[in-house]
Amino acid sequence: MTNTQSPGTSDQARASAALKPLQGTHFHLVPGIQKAVIERLVTDLLPQHRRDVLNEAIEAARGEYLHEQTGTPEDEAYNQGVSDVIAAIGTLLEGK
């Protein structure tokens, strides 16, 4: 099964679904305002949130480096694994 929706469309659907409980309440959004809010969420806020989360994950991974290395192959392999994780998260960050 493949996803035929573009990421933007998927994000728009998620944003629309998140706003749905507001409809009919004190915070009801008229269609034009709702569309503008969804557009803002999708184009600005969600991408920034994703960057923030990925940067936080990189910082958390960096905290896993062994600082008092014993020079054993296990320590070197562990730190290489941490470096690989950071590189993988960085790749996600570059992909936006």
Tab-separated table of C-alpha atoms in Angstrom, residues 3-86:
chain	number	residue	atom	x	y	z
A	3	ASN	CA	0.520	6.801	0.300
A	4	THR	CA	-0.724	8.935	-2.597
A	5	GLN	CA	-1.063	12.087	-0.524
A	6	SER	CA	1.692	14.649	-0.558
A	7	PRO	CA	3.129	15.512	2.863
A	8	GLY	CA	1.462	18.935	2.686
A	9	THR	CA	-1.935	17.370	2.029
A	10	SER	CA	-1.474	14.957	4.902
A	11	ASP	CA	-0.466	17.807	7.211
A	12	GLN	CA	-3.486	19.832	6.071
A	13	ALA	CA	-5.788	16.912	6.846
A	14	ARG	CA	-4.187	16.488	10.285
A	15	ALA	CA	-4.517	20.208	11.037
A	16	SER	CA	-8.127	20.233	9.870
A	17	ALA	CA	-8.939	17.224	12.041
A	18	ALA	CA	-7.276	18.903	15.033
A	19	LEU	CA	-9.428	22.010	14.588
A	20	LYS	CA	-12.679	20.077	14.115
A	21	PRO	CA	-13.556	19.875	17.840
A	22	LEU	CA	-13.547	23.685	17.953
A	23	GLN	CA	-16.334	23.958	15.414
A	24	GLY	CA	-19.656	24.828	17.017
A	25	THR	CA	-18.019	26.050	20.213
A	26	HIS	CA	-17.025	29.464	21.476
A	27	PHE	CA	-13.828	29.072	19.425
A	28	HIS	CA	-15.649	28.286	16.160
A	29	LEU	CA	-13.645	29.334	13.101
A	30	VAL	CA	-15.420	30.555	9.990
A	31	PRO	CA	-14.257	28.699	6.856
A	32	GLY	CA	-11.948	31.492	5.625
A	33	ILE	CA	-10.232	31.859	9.002
A	34	GLN	CA	-10.033	28.099	9.432
A	35	LYS	CA	-8.333	27.788	6.040
A	36	ALA	CA	-5.831	30.525	6.984
A	37	VAL	CA	-5.087	28.857	10.330
A	38	ILE	CA	-4.533	25.488	8.637
A	39	GLU	CA	-2.256	27.083	6.031
A	40	ARG	CA	-0.215	28.790	8.755
A	41	LEU	CA	0.068	25.560	10.723
A	42	VAL	CA	1.201	23.582	7.685
A	43	THR	CA	3.615	26.100	6.181
A	44	ASP	CA	5.209	27.589	9.292
A	45	LEU	CA	4.442	26.008	12.633
A	46	LEU	CA	4.617	22.271	11.878
A	47	PRO	CA	7.930	22.481	9.967
A	48	GLN	CA	9.468	24.580	12.754
A	49	HIS	CA	8.181	22.150	15.376
A	50	ARG	CA	9.730	19.253	13.423
A	51	ARG	CA	13.095	21.060	13.275
A	52	ASP	CA	12.915	21.768	17.005
A	53	VAL	CA	12.146	18.118	17.816
A	54	LEU	CA	14.943	16.815	15.582
A	55	ASN	CA	17.436	19.275	17.084
A	56	GLU	CA	16.365	18.148	20.551
A	57	ALA	CA	16.886	14.515	19.518
A	58	ILE	CA	20.396	15.336	18.271
A	59	GLU	CA	21.250	17.007	21.591
A	60	ALA	CA	19.894	14.027	23.516
A	61	ALA	CA	21.955	11.641	21.394
A	62	ARG	CA	25.088	13.732	21.923
A	63	GLY	CA	24.596	13.281	25.649
A	64	GLU	CA	25.051	9.542	25.152
A	65	TYR	CA	28.695	9.769	24.095
A	66	LEU	CA	31.096	8.014	26.446
A	67	HIS	CA	33.402	10.721	27.785
A	68	GLU	CA	35.685	8.493	29.813
A	69	GLN	CA	36.706	6.086	27.099
A	70	THR	CA	38.738	3.086	28.073
A	71	GLY	CA	40.009	2.616	24.532
A	72	THR	CA	38.258	-0.711	24.254
A	73	PRO	CA	36.722	-1.742	20.938
A	74	GLU	CA	33.344	-1.793	22.678
A	75	ASP	CA	33.624	1.852	23.732
A	76	GLU	CA	34.747	2.874	20.263
A	77	ALA	CA	31.877	0.930	18.690
A	78	TYR	CA	29.389	2.486	21.110
A	79	ASN	CA	30.549	6.018	20.310
A	80	GLN	CA	30.505	5.204	16.595
A	81	GLY	CA	26.907	4.056	17.029
A	82	VAL	CA	26.031	7.347	18.723
A	83	SER	CA	27.704	9.221	15.847
A	84	ASP	CA	25.699	7.175	13.343
A	85	VAL	CA	22.450	8.015	15.147
A	86	ILE	CA	23.299	11.717	15.136
